[in-house]
Coordinates of C-alpha atoms in Angstrom, one line a residue:
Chain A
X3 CA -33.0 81.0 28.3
X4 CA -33.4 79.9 31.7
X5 CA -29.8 80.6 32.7
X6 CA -30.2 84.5 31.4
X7 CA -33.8 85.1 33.7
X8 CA -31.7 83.4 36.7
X9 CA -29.1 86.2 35.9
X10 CA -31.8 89.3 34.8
X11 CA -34.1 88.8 37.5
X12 CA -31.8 89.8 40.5
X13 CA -30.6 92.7 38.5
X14 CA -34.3 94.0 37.3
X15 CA -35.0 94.2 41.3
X16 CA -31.7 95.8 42.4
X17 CA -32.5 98.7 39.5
X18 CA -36.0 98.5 40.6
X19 CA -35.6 98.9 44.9
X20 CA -32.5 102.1 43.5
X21 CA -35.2 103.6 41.6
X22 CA -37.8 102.9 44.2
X23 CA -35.4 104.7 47.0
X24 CA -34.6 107.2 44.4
X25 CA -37.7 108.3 44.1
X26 CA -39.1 108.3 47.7
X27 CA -36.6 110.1 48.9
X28 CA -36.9 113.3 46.1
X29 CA -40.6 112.9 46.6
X30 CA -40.9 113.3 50.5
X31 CA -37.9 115.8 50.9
X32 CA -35.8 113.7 53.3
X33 CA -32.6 115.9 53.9
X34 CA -29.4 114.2 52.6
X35 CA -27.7 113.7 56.2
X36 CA -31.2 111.6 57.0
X37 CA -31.1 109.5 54.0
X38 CA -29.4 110.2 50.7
X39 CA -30.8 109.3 47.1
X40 CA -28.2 106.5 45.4
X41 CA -27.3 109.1 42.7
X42 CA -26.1 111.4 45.8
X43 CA -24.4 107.9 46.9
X44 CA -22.7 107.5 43.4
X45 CA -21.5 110.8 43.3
X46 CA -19.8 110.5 46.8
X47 CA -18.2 107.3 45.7
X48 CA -17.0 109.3 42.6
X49 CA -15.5 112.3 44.4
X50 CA -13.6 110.1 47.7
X51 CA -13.1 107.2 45.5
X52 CA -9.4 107.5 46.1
X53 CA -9.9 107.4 49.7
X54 CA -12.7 105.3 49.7
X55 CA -10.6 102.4 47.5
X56 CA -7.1 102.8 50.1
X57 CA -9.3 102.3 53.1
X58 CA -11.3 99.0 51.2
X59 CA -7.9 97.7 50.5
X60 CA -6.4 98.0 53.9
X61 CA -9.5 96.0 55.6
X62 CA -9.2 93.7 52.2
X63 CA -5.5 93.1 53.8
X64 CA -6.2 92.2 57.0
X65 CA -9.4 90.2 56.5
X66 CA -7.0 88.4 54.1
X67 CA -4.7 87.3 56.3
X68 CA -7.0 86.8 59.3
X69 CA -8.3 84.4 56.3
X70 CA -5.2 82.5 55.9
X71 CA -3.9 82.6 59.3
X72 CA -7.4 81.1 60.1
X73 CA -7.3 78.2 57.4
X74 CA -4.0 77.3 58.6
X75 CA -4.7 77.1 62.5
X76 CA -8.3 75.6 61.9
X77 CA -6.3 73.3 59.3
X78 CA -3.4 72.7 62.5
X79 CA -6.2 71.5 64.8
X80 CA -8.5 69.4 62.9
X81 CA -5.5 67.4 62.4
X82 CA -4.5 67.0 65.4
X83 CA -7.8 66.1 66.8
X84 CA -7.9 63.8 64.3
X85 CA -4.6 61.6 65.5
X86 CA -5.6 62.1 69.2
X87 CA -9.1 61.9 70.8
X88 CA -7.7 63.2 73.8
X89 CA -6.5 65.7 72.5
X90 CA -9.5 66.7 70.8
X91 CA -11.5 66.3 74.1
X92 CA -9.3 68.7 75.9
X93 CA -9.2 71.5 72.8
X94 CA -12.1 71.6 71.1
X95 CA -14.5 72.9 74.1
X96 CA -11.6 75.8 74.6
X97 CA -11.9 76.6 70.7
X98 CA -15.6 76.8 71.4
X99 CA -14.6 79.4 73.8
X100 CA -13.3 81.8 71.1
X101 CA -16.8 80.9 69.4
X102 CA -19.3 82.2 71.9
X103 CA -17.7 85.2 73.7
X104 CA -18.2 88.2 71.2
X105 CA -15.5 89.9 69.6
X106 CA -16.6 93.7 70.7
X107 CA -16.2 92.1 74.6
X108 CA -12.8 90.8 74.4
X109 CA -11.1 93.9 71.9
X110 CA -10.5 95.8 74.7
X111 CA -8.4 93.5 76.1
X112 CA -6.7 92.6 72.6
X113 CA -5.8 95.9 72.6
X114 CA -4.7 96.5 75.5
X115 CA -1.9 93.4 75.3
X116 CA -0.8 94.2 71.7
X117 CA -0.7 97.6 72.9
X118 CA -2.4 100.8 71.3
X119 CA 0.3 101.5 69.2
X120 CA -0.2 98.1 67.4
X121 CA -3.7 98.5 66.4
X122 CA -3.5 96.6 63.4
X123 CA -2.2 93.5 64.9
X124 CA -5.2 93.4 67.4
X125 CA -7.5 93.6 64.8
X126 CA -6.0 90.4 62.5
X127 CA -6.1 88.9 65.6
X128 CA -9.9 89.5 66.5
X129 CA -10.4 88.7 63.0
X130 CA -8.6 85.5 63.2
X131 CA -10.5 85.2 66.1
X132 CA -13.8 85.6 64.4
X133 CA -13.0 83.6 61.3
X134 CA -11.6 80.2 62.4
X135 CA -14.3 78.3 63.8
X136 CA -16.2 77.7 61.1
X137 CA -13.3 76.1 59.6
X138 CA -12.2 74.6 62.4
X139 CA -15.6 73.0 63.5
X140 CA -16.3 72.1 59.5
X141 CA -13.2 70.5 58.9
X142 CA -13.4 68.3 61.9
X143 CA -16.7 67.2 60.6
X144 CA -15.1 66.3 57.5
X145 CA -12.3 64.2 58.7
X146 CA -14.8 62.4 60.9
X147 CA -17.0 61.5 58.5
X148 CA -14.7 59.5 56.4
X149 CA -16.8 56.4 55.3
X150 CA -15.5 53.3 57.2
X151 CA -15.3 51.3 54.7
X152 CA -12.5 53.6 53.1
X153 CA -10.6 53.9 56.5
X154 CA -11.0 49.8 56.2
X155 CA -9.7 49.5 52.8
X156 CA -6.3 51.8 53.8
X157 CA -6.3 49.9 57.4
X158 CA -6.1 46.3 55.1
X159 CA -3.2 47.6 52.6
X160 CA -1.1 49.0 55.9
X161 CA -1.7 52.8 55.2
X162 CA 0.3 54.7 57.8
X163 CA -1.4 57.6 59.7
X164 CA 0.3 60.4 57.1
X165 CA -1.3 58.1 53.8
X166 CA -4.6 57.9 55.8
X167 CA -5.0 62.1 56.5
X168 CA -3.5 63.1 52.9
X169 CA -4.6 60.5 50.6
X170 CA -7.8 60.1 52.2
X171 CA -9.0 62.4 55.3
X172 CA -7.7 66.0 53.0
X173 CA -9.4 65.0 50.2
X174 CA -12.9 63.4 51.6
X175 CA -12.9 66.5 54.0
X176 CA -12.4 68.8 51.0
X177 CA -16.6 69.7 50.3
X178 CA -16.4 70.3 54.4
X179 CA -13.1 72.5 54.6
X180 CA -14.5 74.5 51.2
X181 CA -18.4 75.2 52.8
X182 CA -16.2 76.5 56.0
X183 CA -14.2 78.6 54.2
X184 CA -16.8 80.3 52.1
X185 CA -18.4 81.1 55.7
X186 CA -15.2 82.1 57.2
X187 CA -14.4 84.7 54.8
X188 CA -17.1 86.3 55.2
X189 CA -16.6 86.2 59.1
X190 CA -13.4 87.3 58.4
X191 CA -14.2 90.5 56.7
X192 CA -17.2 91.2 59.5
X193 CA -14.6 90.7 62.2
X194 CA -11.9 93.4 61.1
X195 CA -14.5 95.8 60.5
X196 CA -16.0 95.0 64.0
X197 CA -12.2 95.2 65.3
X198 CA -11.8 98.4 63.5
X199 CA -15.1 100.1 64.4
X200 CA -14.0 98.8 68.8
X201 CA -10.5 100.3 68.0
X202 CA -11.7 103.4 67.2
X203 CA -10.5 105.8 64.7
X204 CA -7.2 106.9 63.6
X205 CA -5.8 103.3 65.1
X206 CA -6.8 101.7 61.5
X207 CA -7.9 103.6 58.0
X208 CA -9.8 101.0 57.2
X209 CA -13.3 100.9 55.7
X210 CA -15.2 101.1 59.5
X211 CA -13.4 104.2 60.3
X212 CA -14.2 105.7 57.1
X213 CA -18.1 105.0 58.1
X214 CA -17.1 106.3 61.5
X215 CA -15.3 109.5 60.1
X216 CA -18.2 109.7 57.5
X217 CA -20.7 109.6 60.2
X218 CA -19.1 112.1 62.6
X219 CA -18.8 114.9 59.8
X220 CA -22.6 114.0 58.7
X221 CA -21.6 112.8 55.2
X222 CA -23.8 110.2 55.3
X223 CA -23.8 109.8 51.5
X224 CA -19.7 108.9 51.8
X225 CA -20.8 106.4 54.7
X226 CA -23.2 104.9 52.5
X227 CA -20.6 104.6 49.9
X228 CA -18.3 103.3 52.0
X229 CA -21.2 100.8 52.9
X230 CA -21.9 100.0 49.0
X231 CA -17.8 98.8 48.9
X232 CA -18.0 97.0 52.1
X233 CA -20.8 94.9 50.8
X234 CA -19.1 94.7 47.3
X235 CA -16.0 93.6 49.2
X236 CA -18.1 90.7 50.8
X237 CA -19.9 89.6 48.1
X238 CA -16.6 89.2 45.3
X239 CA -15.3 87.3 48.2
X240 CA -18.0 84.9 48.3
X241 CA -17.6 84.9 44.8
X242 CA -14.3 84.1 44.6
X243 CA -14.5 81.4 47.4
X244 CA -17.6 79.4 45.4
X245 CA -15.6 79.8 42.0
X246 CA -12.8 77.8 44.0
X247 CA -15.5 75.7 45.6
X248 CA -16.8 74.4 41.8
X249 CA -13.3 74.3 40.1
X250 CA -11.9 71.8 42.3
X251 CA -15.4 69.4 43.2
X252 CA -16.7 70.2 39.5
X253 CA -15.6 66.4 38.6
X254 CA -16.8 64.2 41.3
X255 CA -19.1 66.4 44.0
X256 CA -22.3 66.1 43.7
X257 CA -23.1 69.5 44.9
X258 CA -21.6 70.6 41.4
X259 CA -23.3 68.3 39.2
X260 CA -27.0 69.3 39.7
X261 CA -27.8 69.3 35.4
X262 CA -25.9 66.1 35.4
X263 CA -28.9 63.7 33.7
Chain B
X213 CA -4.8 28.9 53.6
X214 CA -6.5 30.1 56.9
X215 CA -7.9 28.2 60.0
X216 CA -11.3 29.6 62.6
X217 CA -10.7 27.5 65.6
X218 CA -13.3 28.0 68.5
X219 CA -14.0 31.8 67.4
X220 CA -16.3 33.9 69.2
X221 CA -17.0 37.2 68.6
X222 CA -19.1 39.7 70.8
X223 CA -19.4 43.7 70.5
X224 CA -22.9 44.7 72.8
X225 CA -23.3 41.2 72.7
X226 CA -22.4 38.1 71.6
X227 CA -22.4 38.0 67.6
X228 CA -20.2 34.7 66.7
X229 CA -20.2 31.8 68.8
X230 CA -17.6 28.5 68.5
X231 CA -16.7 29.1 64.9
X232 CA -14.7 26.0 63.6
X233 CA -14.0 26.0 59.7
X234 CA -11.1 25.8 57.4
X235 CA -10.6 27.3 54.6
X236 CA -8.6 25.5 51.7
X237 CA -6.2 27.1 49.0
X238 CA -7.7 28.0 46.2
X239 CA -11.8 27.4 47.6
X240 CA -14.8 29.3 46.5
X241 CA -16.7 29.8 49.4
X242 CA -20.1 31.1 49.9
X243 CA -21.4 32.1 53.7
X244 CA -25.4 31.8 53.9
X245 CA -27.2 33.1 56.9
X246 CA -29.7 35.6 58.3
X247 CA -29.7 39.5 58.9
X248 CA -27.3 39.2 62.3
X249 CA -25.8 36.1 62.0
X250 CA -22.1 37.3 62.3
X251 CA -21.9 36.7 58.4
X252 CA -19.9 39.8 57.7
X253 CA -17.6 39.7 60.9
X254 CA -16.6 36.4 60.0
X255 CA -15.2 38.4 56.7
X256 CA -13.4 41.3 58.9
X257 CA -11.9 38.7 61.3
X258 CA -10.7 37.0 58.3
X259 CA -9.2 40.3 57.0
X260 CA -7.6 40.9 60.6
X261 CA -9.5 44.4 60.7
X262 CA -10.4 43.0 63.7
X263 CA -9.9 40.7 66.4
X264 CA -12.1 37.8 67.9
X265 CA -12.7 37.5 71.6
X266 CA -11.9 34.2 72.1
X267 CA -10.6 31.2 70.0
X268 CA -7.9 31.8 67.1
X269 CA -7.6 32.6 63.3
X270 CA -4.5 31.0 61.6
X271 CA -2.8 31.1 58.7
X272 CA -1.1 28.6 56.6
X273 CA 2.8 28.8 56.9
X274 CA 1.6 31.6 60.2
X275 CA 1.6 34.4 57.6
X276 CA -1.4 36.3 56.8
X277 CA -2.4 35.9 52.8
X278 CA -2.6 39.2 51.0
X279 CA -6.1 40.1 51.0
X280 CA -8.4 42.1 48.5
X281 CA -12.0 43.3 50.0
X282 CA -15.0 44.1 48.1
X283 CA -17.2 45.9 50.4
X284 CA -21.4 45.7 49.5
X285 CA -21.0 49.6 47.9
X286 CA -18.3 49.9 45.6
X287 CA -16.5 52.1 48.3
X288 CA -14.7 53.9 45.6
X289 CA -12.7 57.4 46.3
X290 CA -15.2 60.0 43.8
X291 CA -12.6 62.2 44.0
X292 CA -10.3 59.8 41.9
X293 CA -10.5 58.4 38.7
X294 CA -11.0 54.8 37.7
X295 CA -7.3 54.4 37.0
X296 CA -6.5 56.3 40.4
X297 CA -8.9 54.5 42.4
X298 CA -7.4 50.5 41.0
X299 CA -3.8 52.1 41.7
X300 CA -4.6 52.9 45.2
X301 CA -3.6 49.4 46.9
X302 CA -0.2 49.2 44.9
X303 CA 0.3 53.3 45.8
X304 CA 0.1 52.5 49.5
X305 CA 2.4 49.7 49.5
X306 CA 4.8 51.8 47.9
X307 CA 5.0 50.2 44.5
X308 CA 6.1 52.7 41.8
X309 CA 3.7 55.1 39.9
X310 CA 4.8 53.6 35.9
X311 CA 4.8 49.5 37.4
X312 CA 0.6 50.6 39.5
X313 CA -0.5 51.8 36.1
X314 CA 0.9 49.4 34.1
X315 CA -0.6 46.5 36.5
X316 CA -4.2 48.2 36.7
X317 CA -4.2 48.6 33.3
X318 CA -4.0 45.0 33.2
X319 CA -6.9 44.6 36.0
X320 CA -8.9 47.2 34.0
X321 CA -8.8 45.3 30.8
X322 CA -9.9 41.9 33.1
X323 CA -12.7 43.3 34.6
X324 CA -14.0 44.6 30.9
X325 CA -13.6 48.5 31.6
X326 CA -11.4 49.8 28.9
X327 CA -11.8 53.6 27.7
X328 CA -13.1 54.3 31.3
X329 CA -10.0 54.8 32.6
X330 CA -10.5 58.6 33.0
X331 CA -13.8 59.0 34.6
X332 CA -14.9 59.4 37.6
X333 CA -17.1 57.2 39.8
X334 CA -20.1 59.8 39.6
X335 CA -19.9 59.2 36.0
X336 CA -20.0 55.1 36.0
X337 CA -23.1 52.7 36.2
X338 CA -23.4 50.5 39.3
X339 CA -22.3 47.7 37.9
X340 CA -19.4 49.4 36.5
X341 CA -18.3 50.9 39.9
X342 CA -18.5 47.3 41.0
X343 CA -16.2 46.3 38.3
X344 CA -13.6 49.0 39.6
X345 CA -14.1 47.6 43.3
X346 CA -13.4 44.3 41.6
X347 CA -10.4 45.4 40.1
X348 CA -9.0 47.2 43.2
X349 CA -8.9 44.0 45.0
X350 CA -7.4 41.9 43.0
X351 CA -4.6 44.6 41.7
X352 CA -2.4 43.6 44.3
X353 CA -2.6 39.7 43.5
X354 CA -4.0 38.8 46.4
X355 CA -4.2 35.4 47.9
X356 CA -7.5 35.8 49.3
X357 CA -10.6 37.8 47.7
X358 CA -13.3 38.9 50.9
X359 CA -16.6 39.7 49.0
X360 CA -19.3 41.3 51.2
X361 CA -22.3 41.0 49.4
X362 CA -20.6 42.7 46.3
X363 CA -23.4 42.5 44.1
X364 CA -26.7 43.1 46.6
X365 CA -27.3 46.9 45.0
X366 CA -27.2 45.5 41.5
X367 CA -30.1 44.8 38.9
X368 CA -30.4 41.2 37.8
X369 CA -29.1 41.3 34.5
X370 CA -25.7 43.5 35.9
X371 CA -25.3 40.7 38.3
X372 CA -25.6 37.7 36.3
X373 CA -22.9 39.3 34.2
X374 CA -20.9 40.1 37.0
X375 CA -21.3 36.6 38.5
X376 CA -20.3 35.1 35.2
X377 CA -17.0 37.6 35.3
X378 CA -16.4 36.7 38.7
X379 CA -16.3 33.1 38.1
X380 CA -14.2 33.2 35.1
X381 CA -11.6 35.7 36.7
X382 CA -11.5 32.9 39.8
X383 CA -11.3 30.3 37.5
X384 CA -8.3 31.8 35.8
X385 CA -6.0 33.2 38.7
X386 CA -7.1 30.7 41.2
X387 CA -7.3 32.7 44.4
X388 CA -9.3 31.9 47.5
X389 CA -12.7 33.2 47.3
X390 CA -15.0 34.1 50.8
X391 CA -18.2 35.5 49.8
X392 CA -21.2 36.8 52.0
X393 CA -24.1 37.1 50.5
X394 CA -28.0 36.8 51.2
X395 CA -28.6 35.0 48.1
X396 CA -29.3 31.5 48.2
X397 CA -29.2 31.1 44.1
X398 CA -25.5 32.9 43.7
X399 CA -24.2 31.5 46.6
X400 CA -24.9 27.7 45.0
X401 CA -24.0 29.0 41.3
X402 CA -20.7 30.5 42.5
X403 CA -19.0 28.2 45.4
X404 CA -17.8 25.1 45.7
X405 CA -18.9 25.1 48.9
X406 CA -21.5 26.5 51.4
X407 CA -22.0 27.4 54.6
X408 CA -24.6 28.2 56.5
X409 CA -24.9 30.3 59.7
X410 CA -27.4 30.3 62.5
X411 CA -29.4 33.4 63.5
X412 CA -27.1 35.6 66.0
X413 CA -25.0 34.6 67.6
X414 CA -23.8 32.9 64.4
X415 CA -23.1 29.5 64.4
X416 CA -22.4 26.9 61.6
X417 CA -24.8 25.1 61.2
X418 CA -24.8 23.4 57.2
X419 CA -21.1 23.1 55.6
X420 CA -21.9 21.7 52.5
X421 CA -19.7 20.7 49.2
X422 CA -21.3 21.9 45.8
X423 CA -20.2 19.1 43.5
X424 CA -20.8 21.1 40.0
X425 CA -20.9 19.1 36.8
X426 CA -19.8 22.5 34.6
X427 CA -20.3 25.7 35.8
X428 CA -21.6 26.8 31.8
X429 CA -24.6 28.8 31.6
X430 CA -26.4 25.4 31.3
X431 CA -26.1 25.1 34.8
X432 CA -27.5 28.1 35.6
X433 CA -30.7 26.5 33.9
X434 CA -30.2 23.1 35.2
X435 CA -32.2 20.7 37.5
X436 CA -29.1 20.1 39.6
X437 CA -28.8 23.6 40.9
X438 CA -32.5 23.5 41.1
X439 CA -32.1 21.1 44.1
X440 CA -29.4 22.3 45.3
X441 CA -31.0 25.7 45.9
X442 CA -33.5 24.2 47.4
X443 CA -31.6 22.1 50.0
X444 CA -29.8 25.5 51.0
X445 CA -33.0 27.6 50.9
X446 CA -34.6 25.3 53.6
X447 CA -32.1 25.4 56.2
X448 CA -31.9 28.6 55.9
X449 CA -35.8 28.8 56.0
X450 CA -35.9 26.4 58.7
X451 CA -33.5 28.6 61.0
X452 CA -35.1 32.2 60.3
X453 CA -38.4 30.5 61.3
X454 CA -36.8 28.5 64.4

């Protein structure tokens, strides 16, 4: 019973704030390019849906591979600061770098060296960009925080460096890599559309230059549709990542095991 | 079986100091002593996780034993099954997959955990988790058994079981036992021998022979361990009030 209100009680107050809006907007006469009702929204969504779903899939693309080029070089890293402290000493504060300078500031220059013709490619790689710190920075965590005891136990039965990171580094990071991951996707998909919206229309059809487009013509009812599927996109991924997240802790992590007795 | 010869041991500072003792094949050993006496470093040095600043650490016929550690938490992998978790020693020495499961199997029937071979550690008691620790030591037939206060977490009743177990498993593969533990009663129940350390920096300061007339549950109950715990519980009195 309990389960079902969890469920019901997010959906009763989506309906309600639609039928709020709904209403306010019929009731003081705002003009649809101001602010259109969600039925106007619905409708737009039903008429460009076509164009609306190719754009959402080509930013889907990108921010997908931004996502896996992002796992694997965050991934890359960790593991390398974890075999050398030096290393790590001289890397991480130039990975912080790529952390603090916003991704609107250095486009321009992306751009400009993957060249205007290669839009696309500047835009995974702002995305990339955007998306592999939090993995990078969580998975570190992870591997450091390997209990000592453990390390001890492998150290005593002459584990070599490889046994130590796959048998026991990989798998105690795994919570860590996973909670960096379900940020980094997210990331990901807010850095292509940044990157998209910087490199301006016509480089990319992706979802920000159907808001741009939408905008410029005054069809603000498409550019809140195209809203509606951006935020859809980012919430399935989330989705997806956290069904991941339970299906490979769900036997041992306590973070999955909160109606255990 | 393995030889402290005018070990010292200092991180910050100095934590052992002129460590002499000799460890006999075969000996149940309990070491007494208060919170930072060097108690548990005497364990890693022993292990060869680490190294002592001066003096040496030998071993009989100059080969280091095999050794099995049981750390104060069970230190189990939770992301590994009970089966998984006993294997891992023999899996890291390279021992095949069918010959590991066929051995822990063994160790898992010894330590009393059959039909748990599948679950997890978030799914055992604490006793039982220490019974997997147990079992993941001694998979590998080690020589030498490092316990570091093994059984501090657990309720009385789960230890006294777990102290009977121990004893019965020592008794019957005859390994060296080095246990560190804060409590006066198991140490003189389990060892044959006891030794005491001073506050930090540790030194010995009692090395005392247990002579047991049984080790049956009657002499858990009897006057002669009454005494004996007695003896031990005021040097060790004696030095954390000194």
């Amino acid at each position: 019973m309990k389960n079902i209100s969890n469920y019901l009680a997010p959906i009763i107050a989506l309906i309600a704030l639609l039928a709020i809006w709904e209403i306010f907007v019929y009731s003081s006469n705002i003009p649809i390019y101001i602010l259109p009702a969600p039925t106007d929204i619905f409708l737009s969504l039903q008429s460009n849906f076509k164009d609306l779903l190719g754009s959402a899939l080509i930013t889907l693309r990108i921010t997908i591979y931004a996502f896996v080029i992002a796992f694997f070089v965050s991934l890359f890293l960790a593991i390398v600061f974890s075999l050398s402290n030096i290393l790590e000493s001289s890397l991480y504060p130039i990975t912080v770098i790529f952390q603090v300078t916003p991704v609107v500031a250095i486009a321009p220059l992306i751009l400009i060296w993957v060249g205007l013709d290669n839009a696309e490619l500047a835009i995974l790689i702002l995305s990339v960009i955007v998306a592999f710190f939090p993995m990078l920075a969580n998975t570190n965590l992870g591997f450091k925080s390997v209990d000592q005891n453990l390390l001890d136990l492998f150290l005593l039965n002459g584990a070599s460096k490889w046994q130590i990171l796959s048998k026991l580094r990989i798998p105690f990071a795994l919570p860590y890599i996973l909670t960096g991951m379900k940020t980094s996707i997210g990331l990901a998909l807010i850095g292509t559309v940044v990157a998209e919206f910087v490199a301006g229309t016509g480089s990319s059809k992706g979802l920000a230059w159907t808001i741009i487009e939408s905008g410029n013509r005054l069809d603000i009812s498409k550019l809140f549709a195209g809203l509606m599927l951006l935020i859809l996109l980012g919430i399935t991924l989330f989705m997806l990542m956290t069904a991941i997240e339970r299906n490979l802790l769900k036997r041992w992590h306590e973070s999955t095991q909160e109606n255990r007795g | 079986m393995l030889k402290f010869t005018n070990v010292f041991k200092n991180y910050d500072k100095s934590v052992l100091a002129d460590i002499n003792m000799e460890v006999e094949e075969g000996e149940f050993i309990s070491i007494l002593g208060p919170s930072g006496s060097g108690k548990s470093t005497i364990l890693r040095l022993a292990s060869k996780l680490i190294k002592p600043s001066r003096g040496k650490i030998s071993y009989q016929r100059n080969k280091p034993p095999s050794i099995g550690f049981v750390f104060q938490d069970a230190t189990l992998m939770p992301w590994r099954n009970v089966l998984d978790n006993i294997i891992l020693p023999l899996e890291l020495k390279g021992v095949r997959r069918n010959i590991s499961t066929k051995k822990a199997a063994e160790w898992i029937m010894k330590v009393g955990l059959e039909g748990k071979e599948n679950s997890f550690p978030g799914e055992l008691s604490g006793g039982q988790k220490m019974r997997v620790s147990l079992a993941r030591s001694m998979v590998t037939d080690c020589d030498l058994l490092l316990l570091d206060e093994p059984f501090a977490a657990l309720d009385e009743i789960t230890r006294r079981k777990l102290e009977e177990d121990l004893l019965k498993i020592w008794k019957r593969e005859k390994f060296t036992i080095l246990l560190v533990t804060h409590s006066v009663s198991e140490a003189v129940y389990l060892s044959e021998r006891v030794i005491v350390l001073s506050m930090g920096p540790g030194k010995i300061i009692s090395d005392k022979k247990i002579f047991k007339e049984n080790f049956d549950q009657d002499f858990r109950n009897s006057q002669q361990l009454f005494d004996l715990n007695k003896t031990v519980y005021n040097l060790l009195a004696r030095e954390e009030n000194s």
